Coordinates of C-alpha atoms in Angstrom, one line a residue:
Chain A
M1 CA -0.1 0.0 0.1
M2 CA 2.9 2.4 0.9
K3 CA 4.3 1.7 -2.3
Y4 CA 1.4 3.0 -4.2
V5 CA 0.9 6.0 -2.1
F6 CA 4.6 6.9 -2.7
F7 CA 4.2 6.5 -6.5
I8 CA 1.1 8.8 -6.4
V9 CA 3.0 11.4 -4.3
C10 CA 5.9 11.2 -6.8
V11 CA 3.8 11.8 -9.7
C12 CA 1.7 14.6 -8.0
F13 CA 5.1 16.2 -7.0
T14 CA 6.5 16.1 -10.4
L15 CA 3.2 17.4 -12.1
L16 CA 3.0 20.1 -9.4
M17 CA 6.7 21.3 -9.9
M18 CA 6.4 21.3 -13.7
A19 CA 2.9 23.2 -13.6
S20 CA 4.2 25.8 -11.4
C21 CA 7.6 26.3 -13.4
V22 CA 8.4 29.6 -14.9
S23 CA 10.8 29.9 -17.9
V24 CA 14.1 31.0 -16.4
K25 CA 16.6 32.5 -18.8
P26 CA 20.3 31.7 -18.7
Y27 CA 21.3 35.2 -17.5
Q28 CA 18.9 34.6 -14.5
K29 CA 20.4 31.5 -13.3
A30 CA 23.2 32.9 -11.1
K31 CA 21.6 31.4 -8.1
L32 CA 20.8 28.1 -9.8
N33 CA 24.4 27.9 -11.1
D34 CA 26.0 28.3 -7.6
A35 CA 28.2 25.3 -6.8
E36 CA 26.0 24.6 -3.7
M37 CA 22.9 24.3 -5.9
V38 CA 24.0 21.2 -7.9
L39 CA 21.5 18.4 -8.2
S40 CA 24.0 15.6 -9.1
G41 CA 26.3 13.7 -6.8
R42 CA 29.2 15.6 -5.5
S43 CA 32.7 14.1 -5.2
I44 CA 33.0 15.1 -1.5
E45 CA 30.1 12.5 -0.9
K46 CA 31.6 9.8 -2.7
Y47 CA 33.0 7.9 0.3
E48 CA 30.1 8.7 2.5
N49 CA 27.7 7.1 -0.2
N50 CA 30.0 4.2 -0.4
F51 CA 30.0 3.4 3.3
L52 CA 26.2 3.8 3.4
M53 CA 25.8 1.4 0.7
Y54 CA 27.9 -1.3 2.7
R55 CA 25.9 -0.4 6.1
E56 CA 22.3 -0.2 4.8
G57 CA 19.9 -2.4 2.9
A58 CA 18.8 0.4 0.5
T59 CA 20.7 1.7 -2.3
G60 CA 20.5 4.0 -5.3
G61 CA 18.1 6.8 -6.2
N62 CA 20.8 9.3 -5.5
G63 CA 22.7 9.2 -8.7
G64 CA 25.1 6.6 -7.4
R65 CA 25.2 2.8 -7.8
T66 CA 22.2 0.6 -7.1
G67 CA 24.3 -2.4 -6.8
G68 CA 27.3 -4.2 -8.0
G69 CA 30.9 -3.1 -8.4
C70 CA 32.0 -4.1 -4.8
G71 CA 31.4 -7.0 -2.4
C72 CA 28.9 -4.7 -0.8
N73 CA 25.2 -4.6 -1.6
Chain B
M1 CA 26.0 48.3 2.9
K2 CA 27.3 44.9 3.8
K3 CA 24.7 43.2 1.8
I4 CA 25.4 45.4 -1.2
V5 CA 29.1 44.5 -1.2
Y6 CA 28.1 40.8 -0.8
T7 CA 25.7 41.0 -3.6
V8 CA 28.1 42.8 -6.1
A9 CA 30.9 40.2 -5.2
S10 CA 28.4 37.3 -5.8
F11 CA 27.4 38.9 -9.2
M12 CA 31.1 39.3 -10.3
F13 CA 31.8 35.7 -9.4
F14 CA 28.8 34.4 -11.3
M15 CA 29.7 36.7 -14.3
N16 CA 33.2 35.3 -14.1
V17 CA 31.9 31.7 -14.3
A18 CA 29.4 32.7 -17.2
K19 CA 32.3 34.5 -19.0
A20 CA 34.3 31.4 -18.6
Q21 CA 31.6 29.1 -19.9
T22 CA 31.0 31.4 -23.0
D23 CA 34.7 31.4 -23.8
S24 CA 34.9 27.7 -23.7
V25 CA 32.3 27.4 -26.5
S26 CA 34.6 27.8 -29.4
H27 CA 36.9 25.2 -31.4
R28 CA 39.4 24.1 -28.8
K29 CA 42.0 21.3 -28.8
L30 CA 42.2 18.8 -26.0
K31 CA 43.1 20.3 -22.6
I32 CA 42.8 19.3 -19.0
D33 CA 39.7 20.8 -17.2
E34 CA 40.2 19.6 -13.9
V35 CA 42.1 17.1 -11.5
N36 CA 40.1 16.0 -8.5
F37 CA 41.8 14.3 -5.5
V38 CA 39.4 12.7 -2.8
T39 CA 40.7 11.3 0.3
S40 CA 38.9 9.8 3.4
Y41 CA 39.3 8.0 6.6
Y42 CA 36.5 6.0 8.0
H43 CA 36.2 4.3 11.4
Q44 CA 33.5 2.0 12.7
S45 CA 32.8 0.3 16.0
G46 CA 29.9 -2.0 16.9
D47 CA 29.0 -5.5 18.4
H48 CA 27.0 -7.4 15.9
S49 CA 29.6 -8.8 13.3
A50 CA 27.9 -10.8 10.7
V51 CA 31.1 -12.9 10.3
T52 CA 30.7 -14.2 13.8
G53 CA 27.0 -14.8 13.4
G54 CA 25.7 -11.5 14.7
V55 CA 27.9 -11.0 17.8
G56 CA 31.4 -9.7 18.0
S57 CA 33.3 -6.7 17.2
E58 CA 32.6 -4.8 13.9
N59 CA 35.6 -2.5 14.4
L60 CA 36.7 -1.4 10.9
N61 CA 39.0 1.2 9.6
D62 CA 39.2 2.3 5.8
F63 CA 41.4 4.5 4.2
G64 CA 40.2 5.7 0.6
N65 CA 41.9 7.6 -1.9
S66 CA 40.8 8.5 -5.4
I67 CA 42.2 10.8 -8.4
D68 CA 40.3 11.7 -11.3
L69 CA 41.4 13.6 -14.4
Q70 CA 39.0 15.3 -16.8
L71 CA 39.9 16.4 -20.2
S72 CA 37.9 18.0 -22.9
R73 CA 37.9 19.4 -26.3
F74 CA 35.5 21.4 -28.7
D75 CA 35.5 20.1 -32.4
K76 CA 34.8 22.4 -35.2
K77 CA 31.0 21.9 -35.0
L78 CA 31.4 23.1 -31.2
N79 CA 30.5 19.7 -30.0
K80 CA 32.2 19.1 -26.6
H81 CA 34.1 15.7 -26.0
T82 CA 35.0 14.9 -22.5
W83 CA 37.1 12.2 -21.4
N84 CA 37.3 11.2 -17.5
F85 CA 40.0 8.7 -16.0
E86 CA 39.7 7.8 -12.3
L87 CA 41.9 5.7 -10.1
G88 CA 40.6 4.6 -6.7
V89 CA 42.7 2.7 -4.0
D90 CA 40.9 2.0 -0.7
V91 CA 43.0 0.1 2.1
Y92 CA 41.0 -1.4 5.1
S93 CA 41.5 -3.4 8.2
S94 CA 38.6 -5.3 9.7
A95 CA 38.3 -7.1 13.1
S96 CA 35.5 -9.1 11.8
S97 CA 37.0 -10.3 8.5
D98 CA 39.9 -11.7 10.5
K99 CA 37.4 -14.1 12.1
I100 CA 36.9 -15.9 8.9
D101 CA 39.9 -17.9 10.1
P102 CA 40.5 -16.9 13.6
S103 CA 43.4 -19.5 14.0
T104 CA 45.7 -17.3 12.1
V105 CA 47.4 -14.5 14.0
S106 CA 47.3 -12.0 11.3
S107 CA 45.5 -13.4 8.3
A108 CA 45.2 -11.9 4.8
S109 CA 41.5 -11.7 5.6
S110 CA 42.1 -9.0 8.4
G111 CA 42.9 -6.4 5.8
D112 CA 42.5 -5.9 2.1
V113 CA 43.1 -3.3 -0.7
R114 CA 40.5 -2.4 -3.3
F115 CA 41.9 -1.1 -6.5
S116 CA 39.5 0.5 -9.0
P117 CA 40.3 2.2 -12.2
A118 CA 37.5 3.6 -14.4
A119 CA 37.2 5.6 -17.7
S120 CA 34.5 7.2 -19.5
Y121 CA 33.7 9.5 -22.5
L122 CA 30.9 12.0 -23.0
F123 CA 29.8 13.7 -26.2
E124 CA 27.8 16.8 -25.9
N125 CA 25.9 18.7 -28.8
T126 CA 25.9 22.2 -27.6
K127 CA 23.4 23.3 -30.3
K128 CA 20.8 20.4 -30.0
K129 CA 21.5 20.3 -26.2
Y130 CA 21.8 16.6 -25.8
S131 CA 24.6 14.4 -24.7
W132 CA 25.5 10.7 -24.6
G133 CA 28.5 8.6 -23.5
G134 CA 29.7 5.4 -21.9
G135 CA 32.3 4.3 -19.4
L136 CA 34.0 1.1 -18.2
S137 CA 35.2 0.4 -14.8
F138 CA 37.2 -2.5 -13.1
S139 CA 37.5 -3.3 -9.4
Q140 CA 39.8 -5.8 -7.6
E141 CA 39.7 -6.9 -4.1
Y142 CA 41.2 -10.1 -2.6
D143 CA 38.0 -12.1 -3.1
Y144 CA 36.0 -10.0 -5.5
T145 CA 36.5 -8.9 -8.9
S146 CA 34.2 -6.7 -10.9
F147 CA 34.1 -5.5 -14.5
G148 CA 31.4 -2.7 -15.2
G149 CA 30.0 -0.8 -18.2
N150 CA 27.6 2.1 -18.5
M151 CA 25.7 4.1 -21.1
V152 CA 24.3 7.6 -20.5
Y153 CA 22.0 9.8 -22.4
S154 CA 20.6 13.2 -21.5
K155 CA 18.4 15.9 -23.2
S156 CA 18.0 19.3 -22.3
L157 CA 14.6 20.9 -22.9
N158 CA 12.6 24.2 -22.5
G159 CA 15.7 26.5 -22.8
G160 CA 17.7 24.4 -20.3
N161 CA 15.0 24.4 -17.6
T162 CA 14.2 20.7 -18.0
E163 CA 16.7 17.9 -18.2
L164 CA 15.7 14.2 -18.9
S165 CA 18.4 11.6 -18.5
A166 CA 18.8 7.9 -18.6
K167 CA 21.7 5.6 -17.5
A168 CA 22.1 1.9 -18.0
S169 CA 24.9 0.1 -16.3
V170 CA 25.9 -3.5 -16.0
F171 CA 28.3 -5.0 -13.3
L172 CA 29.7 -8.5 -14.1
D173 CA 31.2 -9.4 -10.9
T174 CA 32.9 -12.6 -9.4
W175 CA 33.3 -13.6 -5.7
K176 CA 36.2 -16.0 -4.8
V177 CA 34.1 -18.1 -2.3
L178 CA 35.7 -17.9 1.3
L179 CA 33.9 -20.1 3.8
P180 CA 34.5 -20.0 7.6
V181 CA 37.4 -21.9 8.3
E182 CA 35.3 -24.8 10.0
L183 CA 33.1 -25.2 7.0
R184 CA 36.0 -25.9 4.5
G185 CA 36.7 -29.3 3.3
D186 CA 34.6 -32.3 2.2
N187 CA 31.7 -34.0 4.1
I188 CA 31.0 -30.9 6.2
D189 CA 27.4 -30.0 6.8
N190 CA 26.8 -26.6 5.6
N191 CA 22.9 -27.1 4.7
N192 CA 23.7 -28.0 1.1
F193 CA 25.3 -24.5 0.5
K194 CA 25.7 -24.2 -3.2
Y195 CA 29.6 -23.2 -3.3
K196 CA 32.7 -24.9 -1.7
Q197 CA 35.9 -22.9 -0.5
G198 CA 37.8 -21.4 -3.4
D199 CA 34.9 -21.7 -5.9
S200 CA 34.2 -18.9 -8.3
A201 CA 30.6 -17.4 -7.8
P202 CA 29.1 -14.9 -10.1
R203 CA 27.1 -11.6 -9.1
N204 CA 25.8 -9.7 -11.9
S205 CA 24.0 -6.5 -11.5
Y206 CA 21.9 -4.5 -13.9
N207 CA 20.8 -0.9 -13.4
L208 CA 18.5 1.5 -15.4
G209 CA 18.3 5.0 -14.0
L210 CA 15.7 7.5 -15.3
G211 CA 15.9 11.0 -14.1
I212 CA 14.3 14.3 -14.7
A213 CA 15.6 17.7 -13.4
Q214 CA 13.4 20.8 -13.5
V215 CA 14.1 24.4 -12.8
V216 CA 11.1 25.8 -11.0
N217 CA 12.0 29.4 -10.6
K218 CA 15.2 31.5 -10.2
E219 CA 15.8 30.1 -6.8
L220 CA 14.6 26.5 -6.8
Q221 CA 15.2 23.6 -8.9
V222 CA 14.2 19.9 -8.3
S223 CA 15.0 16.4 -9.6
L224 CA 13.2 13.0 -9.6
L225 CA 15.4 9.9 -10.1
A226 CA 14.1 6.3 -10.4
D227 CA 16.6 3.4 -10.4
I228 CA 15.6 0.0 -11.4
G229 CA 18.1 -2.7 -10.2
Y230 CA 18.3 -6.4 -10.8
Q231 CA 21.0 -8.6 -9.3
T232 CA 21.5 -12.2 -9.7
G233 CA 24.2 -14.8 -8.6
L234 CA 25.7 -15.1 -5.2
L235 CA 23.9 -12.2 -3.2
G236 CA 24.9 -13.4 0.3
T237 CA 28.4 -13.4 1.8
A238 CA 29.7 -16.9 2.0
Y239 CA 31.9 -16.3 5.1
Q240 CA 29.1 -14.8 7.2
R241 CA 28.0 -17.3 9.8
V242 CA 24.6 -18.0 11.1
Y243 CA 24.0 -20.0 14.3
F244 CA 20.7 -21.9 14.9
S245 CA 18.9 -22.4 18.3
D246 CA 18.7 -26.2 17.6
K247 CA 22.2 -26.8 16.3
G248 CA 24.3 -25.7 19.2
T249 CA 27.6 -24.2 18.4
Q250 CA 27.6 -25.6 14.8
S251 CA 27.8 -22.7 12.3
F252 CA 26.5 -22.5 8.6
S253 CA 27.1 -20.1 5.8
E254 CA 24.6 -17.2 5.3
K255 CA 22.1 -18.0 2.6
L256 CA 20.0 -15.4 0.6
P257 CA 18.1 -15.6 -2.6
D258 CA 20.0 -15.6 -6.0
H259 CA 17.8 -12.7 -7.3
R260 CA 16.9 -9.3 -6.0
F261 CA 14.9 -6.6 -7.7
K262 CA 15.3 -3.1 -6.5
L263 CA 13.3 0.0 -6.8
P264 CA 14.7 3.1 -5.2
I265 CA 13.1 6.6 -6.2
G266 CA 14.8 9.7 -5.1
L267 CA 13.5 13.4 -4.8
R268 CA 15.8 16.2 -4.6
A269 CA 15.0 20.0 -4.2
N270 CA 17.6 22.7 -3.8
Y271 CA 16.6 26.2 -2.8
F272 CA 18.5 29.4 -2.8
L273 CA 16.7 30.8 0.4
S274 CA 18.6 34.1 0.7
D275 CA 22.1 35.6 -0.3
R276 CA 23.8 33.5 2.4
I277 CA 21.5 30.3 3.0
I278 CA 20.7 27.4 0.7
L279 CA 18.5 24.6 1.4
R280 CA 19.3 21.2 -0.1
S281 CA 17.0 18.5 0.5
F282 CA 16.7 14.9 -0.4
Y283 CA 14.0 12.1 0.2
R284 CA 14.3 8.5 -1.0
F285 CA 11.9 5.7 -1.0
Y286 CA 13.3 2.1 -1.5
T287 CA 11.6 -1.2 -1.9
D288 CA 13.0 -4.6 -3.1
S289 CA 12.0 -8.2 -3.7
W290 CA 13.4 -9.3 -0.4
N291 CA 10.6 -7.2 1.3
L292 CA 12.9 -4.6 2.5
T293 CA 11.5 -1.0 2.5
A294 CA 13.2 2.0 3.4
H295 CA 12.9 5.7 3.8
T296 CA 15.8 8.2 3.6
A297 CA 15.4 12.1 4.5
E298 CA 18.4 14.4 4.3
L299 CA 18.7 18.3 4.8
E300 CA 21.8 20.2 4.3
V301 CA 22.1 23.9 4.9
P302 CA 25.1 25.6 3.2
Y303 CA 25.7 29.1 4.9
K304 CA 28.0 31.4 2.8
I305 CA 30.4 33.0 5.1
T306 CA 31.7 34.9 1.8
P307 CA 30.6 34.2 -1.8
F308 CA 33.7 31.8 -1.8
V309 CA 33.4 30.2 1.6
S310 CA 30.6 28.3 3.0
I311 CA 29.9 26.0 6.0
A312 CA 26.9 23.4 5.6
P313 CA 25.7 21.4 8.6
Y314 CA 23.7 18.4 7.4
Y315 CA 21.4 15.6 9.1
R316 CA 20.2 12.4 7.5
F317 CA 17.6 10.1 8.9
Y318 CA 17.3 6.6 7.4
T319 CA 14.8 3.7 8.5
Q320 CA 14.5 0.3 7.1
N321 CA 12.0 -2.6 8.1
G322 CA 14.6 -5.5 7.7
V323 CA 14.4 -8.6 5.5
D324 CA 12.2 -11.5 6.3
Y325 CA 15.4 -13.8 6.4
F326 CA 17.1 -12.0 9.2
K327 CA 17.2 -13.2 12.9
P328 CA 19.9 -12.4 15.5
Y329 CA 22.5 -14.8 16.9
G330 CA 21.1 -18.3 17.6
E331 CA 17.4 -17.3 17.0
H332 CA 17.1 -19.2 13.7
R333 CA 15.6 -22.7 13.9
M334 CA 16.7 -25.4 11.5
A335 CA 13.7 -27.4 12.4
D336 CA 11.6 -24.7 10.6
N337 CA 13.6 -25.8 7.5
P338 CA 14.3 -22.0 6.4
E339 CA 15.4 -21.7 2.8
F340 CA 17.2 -18.5 3.5
Y341 CA 18.8 -17.1 6.6
T342 CA 21.1 -14.3 7.9
S343 CA 22.2 -12.7 11.0
D344 CA 23.6 -9.6 9.1
Y345 CA 22.4 -6.6 11.0
D346 CA 22.8 -4.5 7.8
L347 CA 19.7 -6.4 6.8
S348 CA 17.8 -6.0 10.0
K349 CA 15.3 -3.5 11.1
F350 CA 16.8 -0.3 12.3
N351 CA 17.1 3.5 12.3
S352 CA 20.1 5.5 11.6
N353 CA 21.2 9.1 12.1
L354 CA 24.0 10.8 10.2
L355 CA 25.0 14.3 11.4
G356 CA 28.0 16.2 10.0
V357 CA 29.4 19.4 8.6
N358 CA 30.9 20.5 5.2
F359 CA 33.2 23.1 4.8
R360 CA 33.8 24.5 1.3
W361 CA 36.4 27.2 0.0
M362 CA 36.4 28.2 -3.5
S363 CA 38.8 30.6 -5.3
A364 CA 39.7 31.2 -8.9
K365 CA 43.1 32.6 -7.8
G366 CA 44.3 29.6 -5.8
I367 CA 44.0 28.5 -2.3
L368 CA 46.6 28.4 0.4
G369 CA 49.2 29.8 -2.1
I370 CA 48.6 26.9 -4.5
K371 CA 47.6 28.6 -7.7
P372 CA 45.8 25.7 -9.5
L373 CA 43.9 24.7 -6.4
N374 CA 40.4 26.1 -7.0
V375 CA 38.2 24.2 -4.6
L376 CA 39.0 22.6 -1.0
E377 CA 36.3 20.9 0.8
L378 CA 36.2 19.1 4.2
R379 CA 33.5 16.9 5.3
Y380 CA 33.0 15.2 8.6
G381 CA 29.9 12.9 9.5
Y382 CA 29.1 10.9 12.6
Y383 CA 26.8 7.9 12.0
S384 CA 24.9 6.1 14.5
R385 CA 22.4 3.1 14.2
N386 CA 20.0 2.2 17.0
D387 CA 21.6 -1.2 17.0
G388 CA 24.8 0.3 18.4
L389 CA 26.8 0.7 15.4
K390 CA 28.7 3.9 15.3
S391 CA 31.1 5.4 12.8
H392 CA 33.0 8.5 11.9
L393 CA 34.1 9.7 8.5
V394 CA 36.3 12.5 7.5
T395 CA 36.8 13.4 3.8
M396 CA 38.9 15.9 2.1
A397 CA 38.3 16.8 -1.7
L398 CA 40.7 19.0 -3.8
K399 CA 40.0 20.4 -7.3
F400 CA 42.8 21.6 -9.3
K401 CA 42.2 23.6 -12.5

C-alpha cells in the first residue's frame, strides 16, 4: 500500500513542480548555477555514499550505484 | 552596505563563471579541465559482526583515496568531447573479517586493498542540447573482481530548464568463495550450501536510472530519479556465519536468494533561500523483492560566510524494516527448514542518524598559495544506528584547474 501511495506522491510532486515552473533565462540562473545548488552527486560525498551502501539495505536513487561493483550490496 | 558588497561580489563571481563558460564554446584542442583528488578516513565500531553470526566486534578502519582527471575538447561543430579517467585505492583493516579464520594470528583476511580504475567518455551537442556517453570500470579486491560498463543519455529541453536523463549500467562481478574455516573441506554439513571453498561465484547487477531535473524558478530546482536494479548470482556473503538455536555451536554460511529486484526513487530539491543560505533536501523511498522497505530524508544547509567560503551542517535520517530472512544470533531454527537465513544486522530492522558538517572554500586565484587549487572541501560525518553501530568519516576533496 505504501508503495502505491509513494508513487502517487511522486507523480503529483512532479506534475505540481512542472506546472508551477516559470521559464528562467540563462542570465537569470546565477543562483541556480551556484556550486551549492548542484543536483547531481558531489565528489566530496563519494566515500560517504560508499559506506552507506555497505551499512544499509537500501541503495540507489541518488545518482550513485544501485548495486554491484564491490562486495557490498 | 554589507549586503550590497556581498551581492556585487556574488554577481562578479557568477559573471566570471558565465564568461568562462562562454569562452569555452569555441573550437579548442584537448586540454585538462580539472583534476580531483579525494581522500577519506572511516572508522566504525559495533558489536554485531555478521562474520561471527551477529555477535562480536565490527571494528573497521578504511582509508580511501581517489584521483580523477577530466579532459575535454571542442570540435569544429562546437560539440564537446569529455574524457574522464579515475583511479581509486582503498585500504581497510577489519576485526570481523579476521574471524573468517581466527586461528591465524594475522591473516590476509584481516585487511585488504581495493583497486578500482575507471574511464568514461561524453559527447555533448551544444546546439541541439543533448549528450551521450559511456564508461568502463574495473574493481579488484582479494576475493572480489568486478567489470562494469555503462551508457548515458541526456536531453535538455525548455531552454535548459528541463533535463531528461537515462543511464544503463551493468556489473559482471565474481566472488572467490571464502567459507568460515570450520566449513571448509569435504563432508562438512553446510546445509547444502551451493559453493565450496575457493569456488568462483558470479554476481551480476543490471541498473537502469531514469531522471528528470526541473528548474522551477530562479531560486528553486528539483529532480526526480528512479533506479531500477536487478541482481543475480551469489548475493549473500559466504563467510558470514549463522547459528541456529537447535544446532548448538555448529555454524552455517549465510544463505540469501539468488535474485533481487530493487526500486529506489529519489526526490531532490535545492532552494536558494537568501544571499547566504541554501537548502539542499533529499528524500528516497526504497523497496525490493526481499521485502525490504526503507525511507531516507536528508537536509543540508550551506551558509555562505563569503561568496567563496561556505559551511554546511547536514542531517540524514534513515529507517528500514529489515528482510524476512534476518534473525539475531542463535534465533534461527533449523527445524523450521528455512530456505534463506542471515544474521547480518545491515539487513535487520533499524534506524540511523547521520550528522555532519561540510566546509567549502573556492577561489579562482588559488588557495593556500597553491595557484591551480580552485576548491578545497572538508566533510565530517558521525553515523549512529540504534543497534549500537557507530562510525566517523572524514573526507577531503581538492579540485585543481
